[in-house]
Amino acid sequence: MSIPTTVLITGASTGIGATYAERFAQRGHDLVLVARDKGRLDALAARLREKHNITIDVLQADLTQISDLTTVEARLRDDASIGILVNNAGAAQSGSFIEQSTDSVANLVALNTTALVRLASAIAPRLAQAGNGAIINIGSVVGLAPEFGMSVYGATKAFVLFLSQGMSLELSPKGVYVQAVLPAATRTEIWERAGIDINTLSEIMDVGDLVDAALVGFDRREPVTIPPLQDAARWDALQAARQGLLSEIRQSVVAERYQAEA
């Protein structure tokens, strides 16, 4: 990808998505910006066009609505200029599992997992055939930590990590780079929309710092980038422990501790 390719970014009207738009615009990439808030998208697009002299298309879409989702899928599938997908759109919600309504849980899963995997599925075959391109999936460290108490949100982000790792194993030999980015608490509007007071959080990362760090990982072609993780060896140890556990699984033999006593 020596010539800047077009980047499609979901959830691009604010926060992490808008910051990715700014950073990729600085790098000379044309953009396709996707979000529900067309007014914000238009304002961002106008500013970036003027500042960086790039082409920007705006797609207003609610990715929980199948008609809007399929429109974005078609753009990813058919527009050969798009070589990078930033799967950023997502939401959180407050309350415990039993306090959250069934409809709100389903809506969260639809946005954080179904939309993300459908968009990745729409672009991946074309990128693999071309032998280049990239997919960035925005996860969360919450996906590693059921102890944080955000059961549904964390489960969706665990899905994003697993999917990204699986896609990376499958697509990297075909020339397609897949990156999972795992932020911790980041200063965006996701908290207000979820009904969570950001001032109750003791530590929070600036969104510019988060995206800049994620792009360092992107340039290094890291499969998983965790900007707030201070000791990278901890992630390596976790992966080694996981591989060690898998080596102890014997598919046809029940573990001795589960065998009935004679």
Coordinates of C-alpha atoms in Angstrom, one line a residue:
M1 CA 0.0 0.0 0.0
S2 CA 2.7 2.5 -1.0
I3 CA 0.0 4.7 -2.6
P4 CA -2.5 6.0 0.0
T5 CA -5.7 4.0 -0.2
T6 CA -9.2 5.1 0.8
V7 CA -10.1 4.4 4.4
L8 CA -13.7 3.6 5.5
I9 CA -14.3 4.5 9.2
T10 CA -17.4 3.6 11.1
G11 CA -18.5 5.6 14.1
A12 CA -16.6 8.5 12.5
S13 CA -18.6 11.5 13.7
T14 CA -16.8 11.8 17.1
G15 CA -14.3 10.3 19.5
I16 CA -12.0 7.5 18.3
G17 CA -13.5 7.4 14.8
A18 CA -13.2 11.1 14.2
T19 CA -9.6 11.0 15.4
Y20 CA -8.8 8.2 13.1
A21 CA -10.3 10.3 10.3
E22 CA -8.0 13.2 11.2
R23 CA -4.9 11.0 11.4
F24 CA -5.5 9.1 8.1
A25 CA -6.3 12.4 6.4
Q26 CA -2.9 13.8 7.6
R27 CA -1.3 10.7 5.9
G28 CA -3.0 11.7 2.6
H29 CA -5.7 9.0 2.6
D30 CA -9.1 9.7 1.0
L31 CA -11.9 8.8 3.4
V32 CA -15.4 7.3 3.6
L33 CA -17.0 8.4 6.9
V34 CA -19.9 6.4 8.3
A35 CA -22.1 7.4 11.3
R36 CA -25.7 8.3 12.3
D37 CA -25.1 12.0 12.8
K38 CA -24.8 13.5 9.3
G39 CA -24.4 17.0 10.6
R40 CA -21.3 16.1 12.4
L41 CA -20.0 14.0 9.6
D42 CA -20.5 16.8 7.1
A43 CA -18.7 19.3 9.4
L44 CA -15.7 17.0 9.9
A45 CA -15.5 16.2 6.2
A46 CA -15.6 19.9 5.3
R47 CA -12.8 20.7 7.7
L48 CA -10.6 17.8 6.6
R49 CA -11.1 18.4 2.9
E50 CA -10.1 22.0 3.3
K51 CA -7.1 21.2 5.5
H52 CA -5.7 18.2 3.6
N53 CA -7.1 18.5 0.1
I54 CA -8.5 14.9 0.1
T55 CA -11.7 13.3 -1.2
I56 CA -14.2 12.5 1.5
D57 CA -17.6 10.8 1.1
V58 CA -20.1 10.8 3.9
L59 CA -22.5 7.8 4.5
Q60 CA -25.2 8.4 7.0
A61 CA -26.0 5.0 8.5
D62 CA -27.3 3.3 11.6
L63 CA -25.5 0.0 11.7
T64 CA -28.1 -1.6 13.8
Q65 CA -30.6 -1.2 10.9
I66 CA -30.1 -3.9 8.2
S67 CA -31.0 -1.6 5.3
D68 CA -28.2 0.9 6.3
L69 CA -25.8 -1.9 7.1
T70 CA -26.2 -3.5 3.7
T71 CA -25.6 -0.2 2.0
V72 CA -22.2 0.1 3.8
E73 CA -21.4 -3.5 3.0
A74 CA -22.1 -2.9 -0.7
R75 CA -19.7 0.0 -0.7
L76 CA -17.0 -2.1 1.0
R77 CA -17.6 -5.0 -1.5
D78 CA -17.8 -2.9 -4.7
D79 CA -15.4 0.1 -4.2
A80 CA -12.0 -1.2 -5.1
S81 CA -10.4 2.1 -3.9
I82 CA -11.2 1.2 -0.2
G83 CA -8.2 -0.7 1.2
I84 CA -8.6 -0.1 4.9
L85 CA -11.6 -0.6 7.1
V86 CA -11.7 0.9 10.6
N87 CA -14.4 -1.0 12.4
N88 CA -14.9 1.5 15.2
A89 CA -18.7 1.9 15.7
G90 CA -19.7 0.6 19.1
A91 CA -21.7 1.3 22.2
A92 CA -21.7 0.5 25.9
Q93 CA -24.5 0.7 28.5
S94 CA -24.8 1.1 32.2
G95 CA -26.3 -1.2 34.7
S96 CA -25.8 -4.9 35.6
F97 CA -26.9 -7.7 33.4
I98 CA -30.3 -8.2 35.1
E99 CA -30.9 -4.4 35.0
Q100 CA -30.5 -4.2 31.3
S101 CA -33.5 -4.8 29.1
T102 CA -33.5 -7.6 26.6
D103 CA -33.9 -5.2 23.7
S104 CA -31.0 -2.9 24.8
V105 CA -28.8 -6.0 25.1
A106 CA -29.8 -7.2 21.6
N107 CA -29.1 -3.7 20.2
L108 CA -25.7 -3.6 21.8
V109 CA -24.7 -7.0 20.4
A110 CA -26.0 -6.0 17.0
L111 CA -23.8 -3.0 16.8
N112 CA -20.7 -4.3 18.6
T113 CA -20.5 -7.7 17.0
T114 CA -23.0 -8.3 14.1
A115 CA -22.3 -5.1 12.3
L116 CA -18.5 -5.4 12.8
V117 CA -18.3 -8.9 11.5
R118 CA -20.6 -8.2 8.5
L119 CA -18.5 -5.3 7.4
A120 CA -15.3 -7.3 7.8
S121 CA -16.9 -10.1 5.8
A122 CA -17.9 -7.7 3.1
I123 CA -14.4 -6.4 2.5
A124 CA -12.1 -9.3 3.4
P125 CA -12.6 -11.4 0.2
R126 CA -11.8 -8.5 -2.0
L127 CA -8.7 -7.5 0.0
A128 CA -7.5 -11.2 0.0
Q129 CA -7.9 -11.4 -3.8
A130 CA -6.0 -8.2 -4.2
G131 CA -3.3 -9.4 -1.8
N132 CA -3.2 -6.2 0.3
G133 CA -5.2 -4.0 2.6
A134 CA -6.0 -3.8 6.3
I135 CA -8.9 -4.2 8.8
I136 CA -8.7 -2.5 12.2
N137 CA -11.2 -3.7 14.7
I138 CA -11.7 -1.6 17.9
G139 CA -12.1 -3.9 20.9
S140 CA -11.5 -3.1 24.6
V141 CA -9.5 -4.4 27.5
V142 CA -12.9 -5.0 29.1
G143 CA -13.0 -8.1 26.8
L144 CA -10.2 -9.6 29.0
A145 CA -11.8 -8.8 32.3
P146 CA -15.2 -10.2 33.3
E147 CA -14.3 -8.8 36.8
F148 CA -15.1 -5.3 35.5
G149 CA -18.8 -6.1 35.6
M150 CA -19.7 -5.0 32.1
S151 CA -20.9 -8.5 31.1
V152 CA -22.5 -7.9 27.7
Y153 CA -20.2 -5.1 26.6
G154 CA -17.2 -7.1 27.6
A155 CA -18.5 -10.2 25.9
T156 CA -18.9 -8.3 22.6
K157 CA -15.3 -7.0 22.9
A158 CA -14.0 -10.5 23.7
F159 CA -15.7 -11.5 20.4
V160 CA -13.9 -8.7 18.6
L161 CA -10.5 -9.9 19.9
F162 CA -11.1 -13.5 19.0
L163 CA -12.5 -12.7 15.6
S164 CA -9.5 -10.4 14.9
Q165 CA -7.0 -13.1 15.9
G166 CA -8.7 -15.7 13.8
M167 CA -8.9 -13.4 10.8
S168 CA -5.3 -12.5 11.2
L169 CA -4.2 -16.1 11.1
E170 CA -6.3 -16.7 8.0
L171 CA -5.7 -13.4 6.1
S172 CA -2.1 -12.4 6.9
P173 CA -0.7 -15.1 4.5
K174 CA -2.9 -13.6 1.8
G175 CA -1.4 -10.1 2.4
V176 CA -4.2 -8.6 4.5
Y177 CA -3.3 -7.1 7.8
V178 CA -5.8 -7.4 10.7
Q179 CA -5.3 -5.4 13.9
A180 CA -7.3 -5.6 17.1
V181 CA -7.0 -2.4 19.2
L182 CA -7.8 -2.7 22.9
P183 CA -8.3 0.6 24.6
A184 CA -9.0 1.0 28.3
A185 CA -11.1 3.9 29.4
T186 CA -10.8 6.7 26.8
R187 CA -12.2 10.2 26.8
T188 CA -15.1 9.9 24.3
E189 CA -18.9 10.4 24.3
I190 CA -19.5 6.6 24.7
W191 CA -19.7 7.1 28.5
E192 CA -22.4 9.8 28.4
R193 CA -24.4 7.8 25.8
A194 CA -24.2 4.8 28.1
G195 CA -25.4 6.8 31.1
I196 CA -22.0 6.6 32.9
D197 CA -20.5 9.7 34.6
I198 CA -17.0 10.0 33.2
N199 CA -16.0 11.9 36.3
T200 CA -16.4 8.7 38.3
L201 CA -13.4 7.2 36.5
S202 CA -10.1 7.5 38.2
E203 CA -7.9 7.3 35.1
I204 CA -8.8 8.0 31.5
M205 CA -6.8 8.3 28.3
D206 CA -7.0 11.1 25.9
V207 CA -8.5 10.0 22.5
G208 CA -5.6 11.5 20.5
D209 CA -3.1 9.6 22.6
L210 CA -5.0 6.4 22.1
V211 CA -5.3 6.7 18.3
D212 CA -1.7 7.8 17.9
A213 CA -0.5 4.8 19.9
A214 CA -2.8 2.4 17.9
L215 CA -1.3 3.8 14.7
V216 CA 2.2 3.0 16.0
G217 CA 1.0 -0.6 16.4
F218 CA -0.6 -0.4 12.9
D219 CA 2.7 0.7 11.3
R220 CA 4.5 -2.1 13.1
R221 CA 1.8 -4.6 11.9
E222 CA 1.0 -5.8 15.4
P223 CA -1.9 -8.3 15.5
V224 CA -3.0 -6.9 18.8
T225 CA -2.3 -3.4 20.1
I226 CA -3.0 -2.5 23.7
P227 CA -2.0 1.1 24.2
P228 CA -2.5 1.2 28.0
L229 CA -0.5 -2.0 28.7
Q230 CA 2.8 -0.9 30.2
D231 CA 4.6 -4.2 30.0
A232 CA 4.2 -5.9 26.7
A233 CA 5.7 -9.1 28.1
R234 CA 2.5 -9.6 30.1
W235 CA 0.6 -10.1 26.8
D236 CA 3.2 -12.5 25.5
A237 CA 3.0 -14.5 28.7
L238 CA -0.8 -14.6 28.5
Q239 CA -0.5 -16.0 24.9
A240 CA 2.1 -18.5 25.9
A241 CA -0.1 -19.7 28.8
R242 CA -3.0 -20.0 26.5
Q243 CA -1.0 -22.1 24.1
G244 CA 0.3 -24.2 27.0
L245 CA -3.3 -24.8 28.1
L246 CA -4.3 -25.9 24.6
S247 CA -1.4 -28.4 24.6
E248 CA -2.9 -30.1 27.7
I249 CA -6.3 -30.7 26.0
R250 CA -6.7 -34.3 24.9
Q251 CA -9.7 -34.3 22.7
S252 CA -10.8 -37.9 23.2
V253 CA -9.9 -38.5 26.8
V254 CA -11.8 -37.2 29.8
A255 CA -9.6 -35.6 32.4
E256 CA -8.9 -37.9 35.4
R257 CA -10.5 -35.5 37.9
Y258 CA -13.9 -36.0 36.0
Q259 CA -13.8 -39.8 35.9
A260 CA -16.1 -41.6 38.2
E261 CA -14.4 -43.5 41.0
A262 CA -14.6 -47.3 40.7

